[in-house]
């Protein structure tokens, strides 16, 4: 899912909207509307507060490391909302 938002003065909305539509053949209107509702209803602000608390305490991926630390190596655990891992050489994941 690709979503985004921009804060601009009202008198520039028409210009920015025209540029965006010229650059993107199929804008994701539904996703944009869902994101706008998400922000308007305060969910985004709550999410940011929670993430700041988690980052500040260093707990962001602590459970992942505890549960899977013997199987994989975590990378970038302090670099945002993403997490990259390295599996051991020859490791083959199987479904249970």
Short mmCIF file of N, CA, C and O in Angstrom, two decimals:
data_model
loop_
_atom_site.label_atom_id
_atom_site.label_comp_id
_atom_site.label_asym_id
_atom_site.label_seq_id
_atom_site.Cartn_x
_atom_site.Cartn_y
_atom_site.Cartn_z
N UNK A 1 0.86 -1.17 0.00
CA UNK A 1 0.00 0.00 0.00
C UNK A 1 0.90 1.23 0.00
O UNK A 1 1.84 1.32 0.77
N UNK A 2 0.61 2.16 -0.86
CA UNK A 2 1.40 3.38 -0.96
C UNK A 2 0.49 4.55 -0.62
O UNK A 2 -0.48 4.82 -1.31
N UNK A 3 0.82 5.24 0.47
CA UNK A 3 0.02 6.39 0.88
C UNK A 3 0.96 7.53 1.26
O UNK A 3 2.13 7.32 1.53
N UNK A 4 0.42 8.73 1.29
CA UNK A 4 1.22 9.87 1.68
C UNK A 4 0.34 11.08 1.90
O UNK A 4 -0.84 11.07 1.57
N UNK A 5 0.93 12.09 2.48
CA UNK A 5 0.19 13.34 2.68
C UNK A 5 1.18 14.50 2.65
O UNK A 5 2.38 14.32 2.81
N UNK A 6 0.64 15.68 2.42
CA UNK A 6 1.46 16.89 2.39
C UNK A 6 0.64 18.02 3.00
O UNK A 6 -0.58 18.08 2.84
N UNK A 7 1.30 18.87 3.73
CA UNK A 7 0.66 20.04 4.33
C UNK A 7 1.11 21.26 3.53
O UNK A 7 2.30 21.56 3.49
N UNK A 8 0.13 21.92 2.88
CA UNK A 8 0.44 23.09 2.04
C UNK A 8 -0.62 24.16 2.27
O UNK A 8 -1.72 23.86 2.72
N UNK A 9 -0.31 25.40 1.92
CA UNK A 9 -1.32 26.47 2.04
C UNK A 9 -2.50 26.19 1.10
O UNK A 9 -2.34 25.62 0.02
N UNK A 10 -3.70 26.59 1.52
CA UNK A 10 -4.90 26.35 0.73
C UNK A 10 -4.81 26.91 -0.68
O UNK A 10 -5.31 26.29 -1.64
N UNK A 11 -4.15 28.05 -0.85
CA UNK A 11 -4.07 28.64 -2.19
C UNK A 11 -3.15 27.86 -3.14
O UNK A 11 -3.09 28.15 -4.32
N UNK A 12 -2.42 26.86 -2.63
CA UNK A 12 -1.53 26.05 -3.47
C UNK A 12 -2.07 24.65 -3.74
O UNK A 12 -1.48 23.88 -4.48
N UNK A 13 -3.22 24.30 -3.14
CA UNK A 13 -3.76 22.95 -3.27
C UNK A 13 -4.02 22.59 -4.73
O UNK A 13 -3.65 21.50 -5.19
N UNK A 14 -4.65 23.47 -5.48
CA UNK A 14 -4.98 23.17 -6.88
C UNK A 14 -3.72 22.90 -7.69
O UNK A 14 -3.67 21.95 -8.48
N UNK A 15 -2.69 23.72 -7.51
CA UNK A 15 -1.43 23.54 -8.24
C UNK A 15 -0.79 22.20 -7.88
O UNK A 15 -0.41 21.42 -8.77
N UNK A 16 -0.65 21.91 -6.58
CA UNK A 16 -0.03 20.65 -6.15
C UNK A 16 -0.84 19.45 -6.62
O UNK A 16 -0.27 18.43 -7.03
N UNK A 17 -2.15 19.57 -6.58
CA UNK A 17 -3.01 18.48 -7.02
C UNK A 17 -2.80 18.20 -8.51
O UNK A 17 -2.70 17.05 -8.94
N UNK A 18 -2.72 19.25 -9.32
CA UNK A 18 -2.51 19.08 -10.76
C UNK A 18 -1.16 18.42 -11.03
O UNK A 18 -1.05 17.53 -11.89
N UNK A 19 -0.13 18.85 -10.34
CA UNK A 19 1.21 18.26 -10.53
C UNK A 19 1.20 16.79 -10.14
O UNK A 19 1.71 15.93 -10.86
N UNK A 20 0.58 16.49 -9.01
CA UNK A 20 0.54 15.09 -8.56
C UNK A 20 -0.17 14.21 -9.57
O UNK A 20 0.29 13.14 -9.91
N UNK A 21 -1.31 14.65 -10.06
CA UNK A 21 -2.05 13.85 -11.03
C UNK A 21 -1.30 13.70 -12.34
O UNK A 21 -1.40 12.67 -13.01
N UNK A 22 -0.52 14.69 -12.71
CA UNK A 22 0.28 14.61 -13.94
C UNK A 22 1.42 13.60 -13.79
O UNK A 22 1.83 12.97 -14.77
N UNK A 23 1.91 13.42 -12.58
CA UNK A 23 3.05 12.53 -12.34
C UNK A 23 2.64 11.10 -12.02
O UNK A 23 3.46 10.19 -12.07
N UNK A 24 1.39 10.88 -11.67
CA UNK A 24 0.95 9.57 -11.20
C UNK A 24 -0.30 9.15 -11.98
O UNK A 24 -1.36 9.73 -11.83
N UNK A 25 -0.18 8.13 -12.79
CA UNK A 25 -1.27 7.72 -13.66
C UNK A 25 -2.47 7.20 -12.86
O UNK A 25 -3.61 7.44 -13.21
N UNK A 26 -2.22 6.50 -11.77
CA UNK A 26 -3.33 5.92 -11.02
C UNK A 26 -3.22 6.24 -9.54
O UNK A 26 -2.74 5.43 -8.76
N UNK A 27 -3.64 7.42 -9.14
CA UNK A 27 -3.56 7.77 -7.73
C UNK A 27 -4.44 6.85 -6.88
O UNK A 27 -5.51 6.43 -7.31
N UNK A 28 -3.97 6.52 -5.72
CA UNK A 28 -4.69 5.61 -4.82
C UNK A 28 -5.68 6.40 -3.98
O UNK A 28 -5.46 6.67 -2.81
N UNK A 29 -6.80 6.79 -4.59
CA UNK A 29 -7.77 7.64 -3.90
C UNK A 29 -8.33 6.99 -2.64
O UNK A 29 -8.48 7.65 -1.62
N UNK A 30 -8.66 5.72 -2.70
CA UNK A 30 -9.21 5.05 -1.53
C UNK A 30 -8.22 5.06 -0.38
O UNK A 30 -8.57 5.39 0.75
N UNK A 31 -6.97 4.70 -0.66
CA UNK A 31 -5.96 4.67 0.40
C UNK A 31 -5.71 6.07 0.97
O UNK A 31 -5.52 6.23 2.17
N UNK A 32 -5.71 7.07 0.10
CA UNK A 32 -5.53 8.43 0.57
C UNK A 32 -6.68 8.85 1.48
O UNK A 32 -6.48 9.49 2.50
N UNK A 33 -7.91 8.47 1.13
CA UNK A 33 -9.08 8.81 1.95
C UNK A 33 -9.01 8.10 3.30
O UNK A 33 -9.32 8.70 4.35
N UNK A 34 -8.60 6.85 3.30
CA UNK A 34 -8.46 6.10 4.55
C UNK A 34 -7.39 6.74 5.43
O UNK A 34 -7.58 6.92 6.64
N UNK A 35 -6.25 7.13 4.84
CA UNK A 35 -5.20 7.79 5.60
C UNK A 35 -5.68 9.12 6.17
O UNK A 35 -5.41 9.44 7.32
N UNK A 36 -6.42 9.89 5.39
CA UNK A 36 -6.96 11.17 5.87
C UNK A 36 -7.87 10.95 7.07
O UNK A 36 -7.79 11.68 8.07
N UNK A 37 -8.74 9.95 7.00
CA UNK A 37 -9.61 9.63 8.15
C UNK A 37 -8.79 9.20 9.35
O UNK A 37 -9.06 9.59 10.49
N UNK A 38 -7.78 8.38 9.12
CA UNK A 38 -6.90 7.89 10.19
C UNK A 38 -6.25 9.06 10.92
O UNK A 38 -6.22 9.11 12.15
N UNK A 39 -5.75 10.05 10.16
CA UNK A 39 -5.12 11.23 10.76
C UNK A 39 -6.16 12.09 11.45
O UNK A 39 -5.97 12.52 12.59
N UNK A 40 -7.27 12.36 10.79
CA UNK A 40 -8.33 13.22 11.32
C UNK A 40 -8.88 12.69 12.65
O UNK A 40 -9.21 13.45 13.55
N UNK A 41 -8.98 11.37 12.78
CA UNK A 41 -9.54 10.76 13.99
C UNK A 41 -8.53 10.63 15.12
O UNK A 41 -8.85 10.13 16.18
N UNK A 42 -7.29 11.09 14.90
CA UNK A 42 -6.29 11.12 15.96
C UNK A 42 -5.46 9.85 16.10
O UNK A 42 -4.60 9.77 16.98
N UNK A 43 -5.69 8.86 15.25
CA UNK A 43 -4.94 7.61 15.36
C UNK A 43 -3.46 7.79 15.04
O UNK A 43 -2.61 7.16 15.67
N UNK A 44 -3.15 8.65 14.07
CA UNK A 44 -1.75 8.87 13.69
C UNK A 44 -0.98 9.52 14.84
O UNK A 44 0.12 9.10 15.16
N UNK A 45 -1.58 10.51 15.49
CA UNK A 45 -0.93 11.17 16.63
C UNK A 45 -0.67 10.18 17.76
O UNK A 45 0.41 10.18 18.36
N UNK A 46 -1.64 9.32 18.05
CA UNK A 46 -1.45 8.29 19.08
C UNK A 46 -0.33 7.33 18.69
O UNK A 46 0.50 6.94 19.50
N UNK A 47 -0.31 6.96 17.41
CA UNK A 47 0.73 6.06 16.92
C UNK A 47 2.12 6.69 17.10
O UNK A 47 3.04 6.02 17.56
N UNK A 48 2.26 7.95 16.73
CA UNK A 48 3.54 8.65 16.88
C UNK A 48 3.97 8.69 18.35
O UNK A 48 5.13 8.44 18.67
N UNK A 49 3.02 8.99 19.25
CA UNK A 49 3.36 9.00 20.69
C UNK A 49 3.86 7.63 21.14
O UNK A 49 4.86 7.53 21.85
N UNK A 50 3.16 6.58 20.73
CA UNK A 50 3.57 5.23 21.13
C UNK A 50 4.96 4.88 20.57
O UNK A 50 5.78 4.26 21.25
N UNK A 51 5.19 5.24 19.32
CA UNK A 51 6.49 4.93 18.72
C UNK A 51 7.61 5.68 19.40
O UNK A 51 8.68 5.13 19.65
N UNK A 52 7.37 6.95 19.76
CA UNK A 52 8.39 7.71 20.48
C UNK A 52 8.70 7.08 21.83
O UNK A 52 9.85 7.01 22.24
N UNK A 53 7.67 6.60 22.52
CA UNK A 53 7.89 5.92 23.80
C UNK A 53 8.69 4.64 23.60
O UNK A 53 9.63 4.36 24.34
N UNK A 54 8.32 3.85 22.61
CA UNK A 54 9.02 2.59 22.35
C UNK A 54 10.47 2.83 21.95
O UNK A 54 11.38 2.16 22.42
N UNK A 55 10.70 3.82 21.07
CA UNK A 55 12.07 4.12 20.65
C UNK A 55 12.89 4.62 21.82
O UNK A 55 14.04 4.26 21.99
N UNK A 56 12.29 5.48 22.64
CA UNK A 56 13.00 6.06 23.78
C UNK A 56 13.40 5.03 24.81
O UNK A 56 14.45 5.12 25.43
N UNK A 57 12.58 4.00 24.99
CA UNK A 57 12.87 2.98 25.99
C UNK A 57 13.76 1.87 25.46
O UNK A 57 14.24 1.04 26.21
N UNK A 58 13.95 1.83 24.15
CA UNK A 58 14.78 0.79 23.54
C UNK A 58 14.08 -0.55 23.43
O UNK A 58 14.70 -1.55 23.14
N UNK A 59 12.76 -0.59 23.65
CA UNK A 59 12.04 -1.86 23.64
C UNK A 59 11.49 -2.25 22.28
O UNK A 59 10.85 -3.29 22.14
N UNK A 60 11.72 -1.43 21.26
CA UNK A 60 11.04 -1.61 19.98
C UNK A 60 11.08 -3.05 19.48
O UNK A 60 10.06 -3.62 19.12
N UNK A 61 12.24 -3.66 19.44
CA UNK A 61 12.35 -5.02 18.93
C UNK A 61 12.91 -5.98 19.96
O UNK A 61 13.40 -7.04 19.62
N UNK A 62 12.80 -5.61 21.23
CA UNK A 62 13.37 -6.47 22.26
C UNK A 62 12.71 -7.84 22.28
O UNK A 62 13.38 -8.85 22.45
N UNK A 63 11.39 -7.92 22.08
CA UNK A 63 10.73 -9.23 22.09
C UNK A 63 11.16 -10.06 20.89
O UNK A 63 11.31 -11.28 21.00
N UNK A 64 11.37 -9.42 19.74
CA UNK A 64 11.82 -10.15 18.56
C UNK A 64 13.19 -10.75 18.83
O UNK A 64 13.44 -11.92 18.52
N UNK A 65 14.08 -9.96 19.41
CA UNK A 65 15.41 -10.45 19.73
C UNK A 65 15.39 -11.58 20.74
O UNK A 65 16.12 -12.56 20.62
N UNK A 66 14.52 -11.47 21.75
CA UNK A 66 14.41 -12.52 22.77
C UNK A 66 13.90 -13.83 22.17
O UNK A 66 14.38 -14.91 22.49
N UNK A 67 12.88 -13.72 21.32
CA UNK A 67 12.26 -14.92 20.77
C UNK A 67 13.08 -15.57 19.65
O UNK A 67 13.10 -16.78 19.52
N UNK A 68 13.73 -14.74 18.82
CA UNK A 68 14.37 -15.27 17.62
C UNK A 68 15.87 -15.02 17.55
O UNK A 68 16.49 -15.30 16.54
N UNK A 69 16.45 -14.48 18.62
CA UNK A 69 17.87 -14.12 18.61
C UNK A 69 18.81 -15.25 18.30
O UNK A 69 19.89 -15.05 17.76
N UNK A 70 18.43 -16.49 18.64
CA UNK A 70 19.30 -17.63 18.35
C UNK A 70 19.19 -18.08 16.90
O UNK A 70 20.04 -18.80 16.40
N UNK A 71 18.12 -17.63 16.21
CA UNK A 71 17.89 -18.06 14.82
C UNK A 71 18.36 -17.01 13.82
O UNK A 71 18.87 -17.34 12.76
N UNK A 72 18.18 -15.75 14.14
CA UNK A 72 18.49 -14.70 13.18
C UNK A 72 19.23 -13.53 13.81
O UNK A 72 19.30 -13.41 15.01
N UNK A 73 19.79 -12.72 12.95
CA UNK A 73 20.52 -11.52 13.37
C UNK A 73 19.71 -10.30 12.96
O UNK A 73 19.31 -10.18 11.81
N UNK A 74 19.42 -9.41 13.93
CA UNK A 74 18.65 -8.20 13.66
C UNK A 74 19.56 -7.09 13.15
O UNK A 74 20.65 -6.90 13.67
N UNK A 75 19.08 -6.35 12.15
CA UNK A 75 19.81 -5.19 11.63
C UNK A 75 18.86 -3.99 11.62
O UNK A 75 17.70 -4.12 11.29
N UNK A 76 19.36 -2.82 11.93
CA UNK A 76 18.56 -1.61 11.82
C UNK A 76 17.47 -1.49 12.86
O UNK A 76 16.49 -0.79 12.64
N UNK A 77 17.60 -2.14 13.99
CA UNK A 77 16.55 -2.11 15.01
C UNK A 77 16.38 -0.73 15.63
O UNK A 77 15.40 -0.48 16.29
N UNK A 78 17.32 0.17 15.40
CA UNK A 78 17.19 1.52 15.94
C UNK A 78 17.01 2.55 14.83
O UNK A 78 17.26 3.72 15.03
N UNK A 79 16.55 2.11 13.67
CA UNK A 79 16.52 2.99 12.50
C UNK A 79 15.13 3.25 11.94
O UNK A 79 14.99 3.52 10.79
N UNK A 80 14.09 3.15 12.74
CA UNK A 80 12.76 3.44 12.23
C UNK A 80 11.81 2.29 12.39
O UNK A 80 11.98 1.46 13.27
N UNK A 81 10.81 2.23 11.53
CA UNK A 81 9.77 1.22 11.65
C UNK A 81 10.08 -0.06 10.91
O UNK A 81 9.29 -0.99 10.92
N UNK A 82 11.19 -0.12 10.25
CA UNK A 82 11.55 -1.33 9.51
C UNK A 82 12.49 -2.19 10.31
O UNK A 82 13.10 -1.74 11.28
N UNK A 83 12.62 -3.43 9.93
CA UNK A 83 13.55 -4.34 10.56
C UNK A 83 14.06 -5.29 9.49
O UNK A 83 13.29 -5.88 8.74
N UNK A 84 15.36 -5.41 9.40
CA UNK A 84 15.97 -6.35 8.47
C UNK A 84 16.64 -7.44 9.29
O UNK A 84 17.24 -7.15 10.32
N UNK A 85 16.53 -8.66 8.83
CA UNK A 85 17.14 -9.78 9.55
C UNK A 85 17.99 -10.61 8.60
O UNK A 85 17.77 -10.61 7.39
N UNK A 86 18.97 -11.30 9.16
CA UNK A 86 19.78 -12.24 8.41
C UNK A 86 19.58 -13.62 9.02
O UNK A 86 19.75 -13.79 10.23
N UNK A 87 19.19 -14.56 8.18
CA UNK A 87 19.06 -15.94 8.64
C UNK A 87 20.41 -16.63 8.53
O UNK A 87 21.23 -16.28 7.68
N UNK A 88 20.65 -17.63 9.36
CA UNK A 88 21.92 -18.36 9.27
C UNK A 88 22.07 -19.06 7.92
O UNK A 88 21.07 -19.44 7.30
N UNK A 89 23.30 -19.22 7.48
CA UNK A 89 23.57 -19.89 6.22
C UNK A 89 22.94 -21.29 6.26
O UNK A 89 23.08 -22.02 7.23
N UNK A 90 22.24 -21.64 5.20
CA UNK A 90 21.64 -22.94 5.10
C UNK A 90 20.31 -23.10 5.82
O UNK A 90 19.70 -24.15 5.77
N UNK A 91 19.84 -22.04 6.48
CA UNK A 91 18.57 -22.13 7.22
C UNK A 91 17.41 -22.17 6.23
O UNK A 91 17.32 -21.35 5.33
N UNK A 92 16.54 -23.11 6.39
CA UNK A 92 15.35 -23.22 5.54
C UNK A 92 14.14 -23.16 6.45
O UNK A 92 13.96 -24.01 7.33
N UNK A 93 13.30 -22.13 6.25
CA UNK A 93 12.09 -22.00 7.05
C UNK A 93 11.05 -22.99 6.56
O UNK A 93 10.87 -23.17 5.37
N UNK A 94 10.37 -23.63 7.48
CA UNK A 94 9.29 -24.53 7.13
C UNK A 94 8.04 -24.13 7.89
O UNK A 94 8.12 -23.61 8.99
N UNK A 95 6.91 -24.35 7.29
CA UNK A 95 5.66 -24.05 7.99
C UNK A 95 5.33 -25.21 8.92
O UNK A 95 5.67 -26.36 8.65
N UNK A 96 4.66 -24.88 10.00
CA UNK A 96 4.33 -25.93 10.98
C UNK A 96 2.93 -26.41 10.80
O UNK A 96 2.05 -25.81 10.42
#
